[in-house]
XYZ file of C-alpha atoms in Angstrom:
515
model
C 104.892 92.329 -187.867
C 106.567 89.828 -187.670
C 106.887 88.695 -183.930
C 103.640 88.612 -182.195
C 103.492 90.556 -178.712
C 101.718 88.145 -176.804
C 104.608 85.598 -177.215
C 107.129 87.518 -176.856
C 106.320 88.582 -173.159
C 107.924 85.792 -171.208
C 110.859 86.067 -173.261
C 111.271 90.306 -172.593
C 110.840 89.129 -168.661
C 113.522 86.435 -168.726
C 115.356 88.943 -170.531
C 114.830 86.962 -173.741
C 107.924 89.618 -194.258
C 102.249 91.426 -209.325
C 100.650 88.553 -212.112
C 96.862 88.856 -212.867
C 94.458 87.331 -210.117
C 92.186 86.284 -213.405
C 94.284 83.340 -214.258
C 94.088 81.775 -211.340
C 90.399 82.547 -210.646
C 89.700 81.252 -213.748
C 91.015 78.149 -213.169
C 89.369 77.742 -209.501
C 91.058 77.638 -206.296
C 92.784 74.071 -206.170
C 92.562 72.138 -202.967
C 95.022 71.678 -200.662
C 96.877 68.287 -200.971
C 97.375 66.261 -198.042
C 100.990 65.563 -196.990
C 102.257 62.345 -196.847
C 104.908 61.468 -194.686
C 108.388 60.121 -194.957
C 108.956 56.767 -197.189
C 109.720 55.084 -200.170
C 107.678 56.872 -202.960
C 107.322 56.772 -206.822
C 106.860 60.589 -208.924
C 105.586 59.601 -211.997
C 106.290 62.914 -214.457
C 105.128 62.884 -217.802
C 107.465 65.114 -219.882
C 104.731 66.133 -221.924
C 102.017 66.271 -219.637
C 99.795 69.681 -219.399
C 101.596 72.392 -217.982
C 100.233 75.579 -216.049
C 101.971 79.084 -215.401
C 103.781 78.793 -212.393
C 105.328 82.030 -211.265
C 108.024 82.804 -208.911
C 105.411 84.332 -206.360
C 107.321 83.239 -203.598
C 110.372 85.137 -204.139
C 109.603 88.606 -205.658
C 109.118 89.994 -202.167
C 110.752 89.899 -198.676
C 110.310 91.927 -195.345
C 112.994 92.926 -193.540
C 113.409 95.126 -190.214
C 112.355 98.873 -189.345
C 113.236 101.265 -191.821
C 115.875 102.972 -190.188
C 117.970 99.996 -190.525
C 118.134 99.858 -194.062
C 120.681 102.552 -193.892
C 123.323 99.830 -192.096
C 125.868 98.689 -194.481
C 125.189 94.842 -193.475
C 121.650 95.411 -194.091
C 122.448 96.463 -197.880
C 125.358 93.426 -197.827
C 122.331 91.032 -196.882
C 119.809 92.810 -199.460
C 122.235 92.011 -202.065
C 123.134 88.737 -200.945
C 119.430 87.980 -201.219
C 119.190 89.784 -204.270
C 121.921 87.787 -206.033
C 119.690 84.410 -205.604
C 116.365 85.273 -205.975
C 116.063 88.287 -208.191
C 113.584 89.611 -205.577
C 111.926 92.978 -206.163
C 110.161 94.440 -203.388
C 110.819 94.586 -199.868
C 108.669 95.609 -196.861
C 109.481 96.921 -193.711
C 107.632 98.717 -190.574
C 107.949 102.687 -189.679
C 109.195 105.155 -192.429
C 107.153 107.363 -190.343
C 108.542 107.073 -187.034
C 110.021 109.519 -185.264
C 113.824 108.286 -185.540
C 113.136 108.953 -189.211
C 112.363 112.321 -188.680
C 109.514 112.775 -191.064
C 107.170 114.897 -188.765
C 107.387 117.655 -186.139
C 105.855 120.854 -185.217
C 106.607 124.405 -184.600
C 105.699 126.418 -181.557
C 102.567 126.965 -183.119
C 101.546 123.331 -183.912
C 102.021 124.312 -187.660
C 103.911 120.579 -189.630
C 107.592 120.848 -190.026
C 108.402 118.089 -192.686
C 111.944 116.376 -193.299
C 112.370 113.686 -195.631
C 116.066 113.898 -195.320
C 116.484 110.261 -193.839
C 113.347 108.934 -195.885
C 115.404 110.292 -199.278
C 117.797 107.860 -197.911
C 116.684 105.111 -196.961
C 114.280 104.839 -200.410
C 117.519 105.759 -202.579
C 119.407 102.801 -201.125
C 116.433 100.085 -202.061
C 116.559 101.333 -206.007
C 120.500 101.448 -205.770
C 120.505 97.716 -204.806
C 117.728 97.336 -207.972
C 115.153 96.755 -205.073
C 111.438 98.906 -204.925
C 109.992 99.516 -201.620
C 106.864 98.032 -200.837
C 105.574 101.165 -198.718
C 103.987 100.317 -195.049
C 102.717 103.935 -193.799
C 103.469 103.468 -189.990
C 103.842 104.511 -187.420
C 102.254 107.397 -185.521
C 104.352 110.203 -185.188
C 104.191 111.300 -181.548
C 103.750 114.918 -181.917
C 100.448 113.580 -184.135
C 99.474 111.017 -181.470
C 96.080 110.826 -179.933
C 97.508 109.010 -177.259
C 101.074 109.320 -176.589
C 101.389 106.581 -174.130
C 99.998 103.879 -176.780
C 103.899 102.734 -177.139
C 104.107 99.474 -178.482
C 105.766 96.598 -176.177
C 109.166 96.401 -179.420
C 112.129 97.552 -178.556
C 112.159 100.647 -180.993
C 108.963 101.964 -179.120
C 106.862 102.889 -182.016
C 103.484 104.762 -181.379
C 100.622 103.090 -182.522
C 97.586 105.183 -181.671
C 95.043 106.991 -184.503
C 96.031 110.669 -185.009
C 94.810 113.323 -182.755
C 93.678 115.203 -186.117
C 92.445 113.505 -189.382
C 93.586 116.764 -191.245
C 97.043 116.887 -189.869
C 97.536 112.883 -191.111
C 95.513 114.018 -194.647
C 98.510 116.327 -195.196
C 101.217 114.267 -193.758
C 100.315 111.765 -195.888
C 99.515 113.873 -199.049
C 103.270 115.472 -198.699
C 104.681 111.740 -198.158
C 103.667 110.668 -201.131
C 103.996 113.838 -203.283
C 107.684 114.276 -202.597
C 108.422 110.326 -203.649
C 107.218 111.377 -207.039
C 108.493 114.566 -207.430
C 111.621 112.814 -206.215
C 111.389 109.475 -208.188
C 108.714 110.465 -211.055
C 105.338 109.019 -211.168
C 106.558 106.244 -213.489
C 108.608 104.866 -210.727
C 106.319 105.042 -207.807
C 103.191 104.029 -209.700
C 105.596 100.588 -209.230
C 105.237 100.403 -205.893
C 102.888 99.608 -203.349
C 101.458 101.376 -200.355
C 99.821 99.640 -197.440
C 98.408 100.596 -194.832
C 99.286 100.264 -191.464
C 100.782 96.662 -189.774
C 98.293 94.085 -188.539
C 95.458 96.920 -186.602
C 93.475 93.800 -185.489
C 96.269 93.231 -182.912
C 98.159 95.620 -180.631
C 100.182 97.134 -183.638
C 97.336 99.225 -183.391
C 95.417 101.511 -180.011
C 92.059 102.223 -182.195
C 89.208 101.727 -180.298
C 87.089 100.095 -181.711
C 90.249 98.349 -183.657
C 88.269 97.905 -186.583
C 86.288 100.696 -187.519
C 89.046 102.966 -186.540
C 91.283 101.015 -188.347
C 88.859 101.958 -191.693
C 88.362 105.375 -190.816
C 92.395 105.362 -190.975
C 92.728 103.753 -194.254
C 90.466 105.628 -195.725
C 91.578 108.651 -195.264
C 94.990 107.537 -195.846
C 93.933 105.505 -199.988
C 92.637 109.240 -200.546
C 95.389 111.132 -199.745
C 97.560 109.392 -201.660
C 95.156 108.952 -204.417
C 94.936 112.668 -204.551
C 98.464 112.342 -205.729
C 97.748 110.380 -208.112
C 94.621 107.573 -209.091
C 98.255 105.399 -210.761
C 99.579 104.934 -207.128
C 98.583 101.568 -205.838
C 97.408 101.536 -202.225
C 95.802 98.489 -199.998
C 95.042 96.485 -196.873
C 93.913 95.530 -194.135
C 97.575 93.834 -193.135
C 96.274 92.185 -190.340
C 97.314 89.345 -188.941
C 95.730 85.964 -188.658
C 94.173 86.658 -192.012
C 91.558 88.681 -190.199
C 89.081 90.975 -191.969
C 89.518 90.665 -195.422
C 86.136 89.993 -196.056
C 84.642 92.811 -194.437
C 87.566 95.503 -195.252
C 86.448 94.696 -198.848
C 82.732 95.336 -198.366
C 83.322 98.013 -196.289
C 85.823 99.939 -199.545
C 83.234 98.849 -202.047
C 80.168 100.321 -199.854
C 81.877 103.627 -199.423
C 83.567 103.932 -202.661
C 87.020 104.067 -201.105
C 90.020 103.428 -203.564
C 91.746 99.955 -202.577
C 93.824 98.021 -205.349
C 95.130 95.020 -203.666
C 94.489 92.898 -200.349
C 97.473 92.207 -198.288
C 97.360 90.247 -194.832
C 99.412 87.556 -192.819
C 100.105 84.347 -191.111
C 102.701 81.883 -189.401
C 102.998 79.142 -189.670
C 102.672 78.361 -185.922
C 98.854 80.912 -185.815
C 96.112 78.610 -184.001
C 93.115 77.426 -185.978
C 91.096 79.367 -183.123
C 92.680 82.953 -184.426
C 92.582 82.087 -187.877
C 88.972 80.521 -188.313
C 87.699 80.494 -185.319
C 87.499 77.075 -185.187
C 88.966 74.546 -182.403
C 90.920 72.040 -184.838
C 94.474 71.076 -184.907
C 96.297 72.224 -187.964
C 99.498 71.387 -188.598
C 102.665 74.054 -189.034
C 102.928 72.780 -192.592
C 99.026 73.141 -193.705
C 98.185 76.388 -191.977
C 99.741 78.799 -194.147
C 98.053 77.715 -197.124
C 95.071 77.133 -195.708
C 94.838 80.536 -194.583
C 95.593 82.014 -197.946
C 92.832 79.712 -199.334
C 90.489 81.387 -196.960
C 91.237 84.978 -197.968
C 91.688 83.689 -201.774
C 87.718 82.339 -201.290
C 86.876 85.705 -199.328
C 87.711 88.059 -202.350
C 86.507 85.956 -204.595
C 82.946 85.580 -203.396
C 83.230 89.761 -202.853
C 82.251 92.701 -204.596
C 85.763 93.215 -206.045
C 86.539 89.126 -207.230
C 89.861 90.745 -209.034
C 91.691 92.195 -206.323
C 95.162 90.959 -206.000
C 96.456 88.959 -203.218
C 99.214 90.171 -201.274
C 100.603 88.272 -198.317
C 102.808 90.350 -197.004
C 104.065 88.522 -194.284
C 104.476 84.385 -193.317
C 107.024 82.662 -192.088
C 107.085 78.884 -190.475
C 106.902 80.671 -186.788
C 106.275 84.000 -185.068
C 108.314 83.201 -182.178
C 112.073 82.613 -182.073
C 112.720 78.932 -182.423
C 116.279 77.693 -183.356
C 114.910 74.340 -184.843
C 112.990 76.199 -187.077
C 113.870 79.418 -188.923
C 117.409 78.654 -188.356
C 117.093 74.894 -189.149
C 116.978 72.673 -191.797
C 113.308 71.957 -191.294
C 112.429 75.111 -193.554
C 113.693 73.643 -197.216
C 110.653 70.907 -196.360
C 108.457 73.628 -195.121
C 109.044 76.552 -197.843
C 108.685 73.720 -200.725
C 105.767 72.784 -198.900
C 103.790 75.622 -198.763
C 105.213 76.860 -202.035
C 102.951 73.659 -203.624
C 99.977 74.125 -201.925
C 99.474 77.886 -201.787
C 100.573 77.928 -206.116
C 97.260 79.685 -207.548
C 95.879 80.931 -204.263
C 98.000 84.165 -204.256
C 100.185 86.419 -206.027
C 102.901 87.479 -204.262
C 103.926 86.071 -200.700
C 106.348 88.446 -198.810
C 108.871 85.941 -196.363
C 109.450 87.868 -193.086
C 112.238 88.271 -193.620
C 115.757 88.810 -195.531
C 117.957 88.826 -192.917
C 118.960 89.151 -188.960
C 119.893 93.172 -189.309
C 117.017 93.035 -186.899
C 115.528 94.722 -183.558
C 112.329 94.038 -182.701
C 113.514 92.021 -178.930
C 116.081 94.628 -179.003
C 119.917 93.979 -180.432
C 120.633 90.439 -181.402
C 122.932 88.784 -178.696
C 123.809 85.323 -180.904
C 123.755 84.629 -184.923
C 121.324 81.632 -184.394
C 118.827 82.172 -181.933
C 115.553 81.617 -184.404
C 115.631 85.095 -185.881
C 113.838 85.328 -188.993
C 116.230 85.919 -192.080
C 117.761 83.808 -194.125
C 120.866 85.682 -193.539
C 122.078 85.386 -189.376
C 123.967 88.515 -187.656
C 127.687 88.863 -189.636
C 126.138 87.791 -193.160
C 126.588 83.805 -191.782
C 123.835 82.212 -194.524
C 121.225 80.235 -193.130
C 120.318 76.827 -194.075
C 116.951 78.825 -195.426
C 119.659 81.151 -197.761
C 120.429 77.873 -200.065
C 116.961 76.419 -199.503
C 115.639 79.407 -201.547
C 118.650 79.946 -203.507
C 117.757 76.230 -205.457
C 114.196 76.422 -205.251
C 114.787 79.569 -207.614
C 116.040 76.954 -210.227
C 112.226 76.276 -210.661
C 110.652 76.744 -214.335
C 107.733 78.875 -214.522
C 105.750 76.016 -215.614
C 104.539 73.058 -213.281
C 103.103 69.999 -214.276
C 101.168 67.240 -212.000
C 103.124 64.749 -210.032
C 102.173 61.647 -208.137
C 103.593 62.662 -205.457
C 102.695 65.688 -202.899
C 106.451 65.866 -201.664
C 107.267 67.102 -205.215
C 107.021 69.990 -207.483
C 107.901 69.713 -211.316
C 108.698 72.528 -213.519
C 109.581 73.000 -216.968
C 111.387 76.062 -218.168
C 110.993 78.182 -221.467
C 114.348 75.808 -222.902
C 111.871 72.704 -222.090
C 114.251 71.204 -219.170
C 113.012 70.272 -216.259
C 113.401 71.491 -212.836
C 111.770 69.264 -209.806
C 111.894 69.440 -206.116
C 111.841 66.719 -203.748
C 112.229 66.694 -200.032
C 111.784 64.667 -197.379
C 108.969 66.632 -194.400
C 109.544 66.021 -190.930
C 107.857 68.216 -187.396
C 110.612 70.027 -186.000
C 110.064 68.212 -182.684
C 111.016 65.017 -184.569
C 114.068 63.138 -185.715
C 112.346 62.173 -188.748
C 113.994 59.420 -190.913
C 115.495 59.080 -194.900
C 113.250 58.766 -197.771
C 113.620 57.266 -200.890
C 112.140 58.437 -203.980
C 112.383 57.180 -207.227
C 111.525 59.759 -210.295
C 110.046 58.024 -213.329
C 110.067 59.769 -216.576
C 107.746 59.052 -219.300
C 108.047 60.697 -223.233
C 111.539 61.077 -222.508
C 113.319 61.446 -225.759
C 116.467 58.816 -226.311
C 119.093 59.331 -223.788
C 121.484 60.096 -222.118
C 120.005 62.743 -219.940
C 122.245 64.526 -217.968
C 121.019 65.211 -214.229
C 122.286 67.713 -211.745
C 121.325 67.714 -208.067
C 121.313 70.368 -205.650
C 120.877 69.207 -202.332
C 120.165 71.533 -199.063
C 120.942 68.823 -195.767
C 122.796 68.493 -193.093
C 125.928 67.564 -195.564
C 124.650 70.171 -198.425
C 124.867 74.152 -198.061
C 124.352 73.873 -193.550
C 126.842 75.570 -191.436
C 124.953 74.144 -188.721
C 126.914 71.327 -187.717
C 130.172 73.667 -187.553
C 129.293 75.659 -185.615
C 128.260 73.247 -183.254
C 131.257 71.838 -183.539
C 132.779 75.412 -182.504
C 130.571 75.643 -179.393
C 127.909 77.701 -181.123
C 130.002 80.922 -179.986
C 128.135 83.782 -178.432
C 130.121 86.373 -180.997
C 132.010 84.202 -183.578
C 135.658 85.771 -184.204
C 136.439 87.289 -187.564
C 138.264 84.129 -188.302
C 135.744 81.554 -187.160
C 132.918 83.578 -189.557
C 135.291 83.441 -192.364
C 134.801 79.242 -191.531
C 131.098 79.292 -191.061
C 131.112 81.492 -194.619
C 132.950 78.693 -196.205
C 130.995 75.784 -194.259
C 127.726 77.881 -195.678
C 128.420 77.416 -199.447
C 126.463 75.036 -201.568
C 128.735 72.328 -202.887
C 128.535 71.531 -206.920
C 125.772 70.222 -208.205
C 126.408 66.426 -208.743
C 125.911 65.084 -211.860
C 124.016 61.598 -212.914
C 122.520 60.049 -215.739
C 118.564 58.655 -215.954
C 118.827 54.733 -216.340
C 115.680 53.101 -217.477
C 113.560 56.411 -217.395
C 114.198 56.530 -213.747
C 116.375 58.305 -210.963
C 116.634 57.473 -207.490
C 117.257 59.959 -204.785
C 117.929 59.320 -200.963
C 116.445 62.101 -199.124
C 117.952 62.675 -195.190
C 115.382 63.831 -192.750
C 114.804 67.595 -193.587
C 116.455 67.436 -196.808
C 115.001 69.153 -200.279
C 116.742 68.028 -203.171
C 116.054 69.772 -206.996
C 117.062 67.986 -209.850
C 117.614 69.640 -213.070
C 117.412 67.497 -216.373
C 118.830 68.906 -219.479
């Protein structure tokens, strides 16, 4: 999902998101640090230190909006945009089986009538753009519907009851799957991943009761496909809140019923009361990752310890909040979480891409808190450069002092290392200094680059606040906000003593690359 009903209804009235589990089972599930705030701090990094796999698991997978949408031309701009930056590879999105699609319908009879016209589409375009879908199977066709009134609150109107007949959704699902690999060969599709469903423990889904309906769903959906073929990868729950993990796992290993990864979700902005039923104040920048922790312990402790962990949604909020999906307050918050949830998980989908985007119906402003990292007329968010230089990262990390840091070393033995400066969004915050000390540096010089994402670095932000923040932006004022968007170079200093200073603005991440 993406943008949780329940908050969205006083904004509708007032008119107005895979490397082995073993390894990091193996090594235990770290704990989360504790963040400390804003000030003068030392990061003592020992060049040679031990150093521990650190994949890109942030960044092979995004979400983006209904499927239809995909077939826009500034949806596939903003795909490759994203592409370009992060070398993503999978990307998720709600309702290949609704019915603007077109997959499903009935003759006069009540006999199936299938058309994967649109679906042909829409799938071509992702592997075009060097992209592999990440398959959600939703939603109901209506003409399947057990309930035809169970329309969901969105603005595309998507049914979300159970089928009115098991055997109708058996086939349905069964020819899905079989024409994507008689269209794309089973070598290709065993790539990808089917889910299914979007977050059932909500009202994405009219099951009564949610849950058990909910498994009586999935399972006869894992066995249709699996009658494909046992290569296909399918999983769930999806929920939201990081609900049922536990219990969807006993309940597949009880009954036998194929499942091959665990995927479910949280914001940022989720309540400790919905996530662990517990009444405790957790902060936007902890809850993420210590709801992955949770569902990392869950499968763990299960009958199936070596499921994968898919998070196929998170983001910093659920709601639409200007100051902070559009805002500078995510480089913080993505390096953040990034750090703590590193060996919890193995992929974590970011809901989502980009603004091509209609879930409160068609976006009336580029920056009203939507969700992408790319706003409405490919303007690039703040977010856009924050992940564009956390990519920089090596795939190795070793300790720091310092939990406002991450250090990496790449394959060539340089060294990549993010600092930033956390504020709440609510706050002003203040600058921080931070002083890197290197020890086993080899004799110098060492050259140092610095990419910087703040209100002076790769933020379009304060132009067009400057402009008025315009309703619709003119062709020429995007061109400006295009320009104002772009990532300056890289400045370049040189490590005196062992050590580099860095002044950090509130909200700012800095990475620093030393050759």
């Amino acid at each position: 999902m993406s943008f949780r009903y329940r908050a969205i209804v006083f904004l509708v009235i007032l008119g107005f998101g895979l490397l082995p589990r073993a390894v990091a089972q193996a090594q235990g599930a770290p704990s989360l640090p504790e963040i400390k705030q804003s000030g003068p701090q030392t990061v003592d990094i020992n060049v040679h230190g031990p150093t521990r796999p650190f994949p890109h698991f942030w960044e092979q997978m995004f979400g983006s909006g209904r499927a239809i949408l995909s077939l826009r031309e500034g949806y596939r701009r903003d795909l490759r945009d994203v592409k370009k930056i992060t070398g993503f590879e999978y990307v998720r999105f709600h309702a290949i089986l609704h019915d603007e699609v077109g997959v499903y319908d009935e003759d006069a009879q009540g006999k199936p009538i299938y058309n994967f016209s649109y679906v042909d589409e829409i799938y071509d375009g992702l592997l075009e753009n060097g992209i592999r879908p990440f398959v959600e199977i939703s939603f109901m066709p209506k003409k399947l519907a057990s309930d035809k009134n169970a329309v969901h609150p969105f603005w595309y109107k998507q049914n979300v009851s159970p089928p009115r007949d098991y055997a109708l959704w058996d086939d349905l699902i069964y020819q899905f799957t079989q024409h994507l690999v008689k269209r794309y060969g089973l070598e290709e599709v065993s790539k990808w991943y089917f889910e299914v469903w979007n977050e059932p423990n909500i009202d994405f889904w009219a099951g009564n009761p949610k849950e058990a309906t909910y498994y009586e769903l999935y399972d006869h959906t894992a066995r249709a496909v699996k009658r494909v073929s046992s290569r296909l990868r399918i999983g769930g729950p999806s929920t939201a809140q990081a609900a049922w993990a536990d219990r969807f796992i006993a309940h597949c290993a009880a009954g036998n019923v194929p499942v091959d990864f665990v995927s479910t979700h949280v914001y940022a902005n989720d309540t400790a009361p919905d996530v662990f039923g517990t009444q405790e104040i957790i902060p936007r920048d902890q809850m993420v990752c210590r709801a992955v922790k949770k569902v990392h312990d869950q499968i763990h402790a299960s009958a199936k310890p070596q499921l994968p962990l898919i998070w196929s949604e998170y983001n910093a909020s659920y709601k639409n909040e200007p100051d902070v999906t559009d805002a500078l307050y995510m480089g913080p918050w993505l390096a953040g979480t990034i750090a703590q949830c590193d060996g919890l998980v193995d992929v974590m989908s970011y809901w989502d891409f980009a603004d091509v985007f209609e879930e409160q119906g068609v976006v009336k402003e580029p920056f009203y808190g939507g969700f992408g990292l790319v706003a409405a007329g490919g303007l690039h968010k703040p977010a856009y450069n924050i992940f564009k230089i956390l990519h920089l990262l090596g795939d190795q990390r070793l300790s720091a002092s310092d939990s406002q840091s991450l250090v990496t070393k790449r394959a060539d033995g340089s060294l990549a290392i993010a600092v930033w400066n956390y504020s709440a969004p609510d706050s002003s915050g203040s600058p921080r200094a931070v002083t890197l000390n290197f020890q086993g540096l080899a004799a110098g010089p060492h050259r140092v680059t610095i990419n910087r994402v703040d209100a002076k670095h790769g933020s379009l932000l304060p132009l067009y606040e400057k402009m008025g923040r315009p309703q619709w932006p003119t062709r020429e004022q995007q061109k400006e906000l295009r320009q104002a968007s772009q990532l300056p170079p890289a400045l370049t200093q040189q490590i005196k003593d062992n050590k580099l200073k860095i002044i950090l603005p509130p909200f700012g991440l800095a990475v620093v690359e030393v050759r």
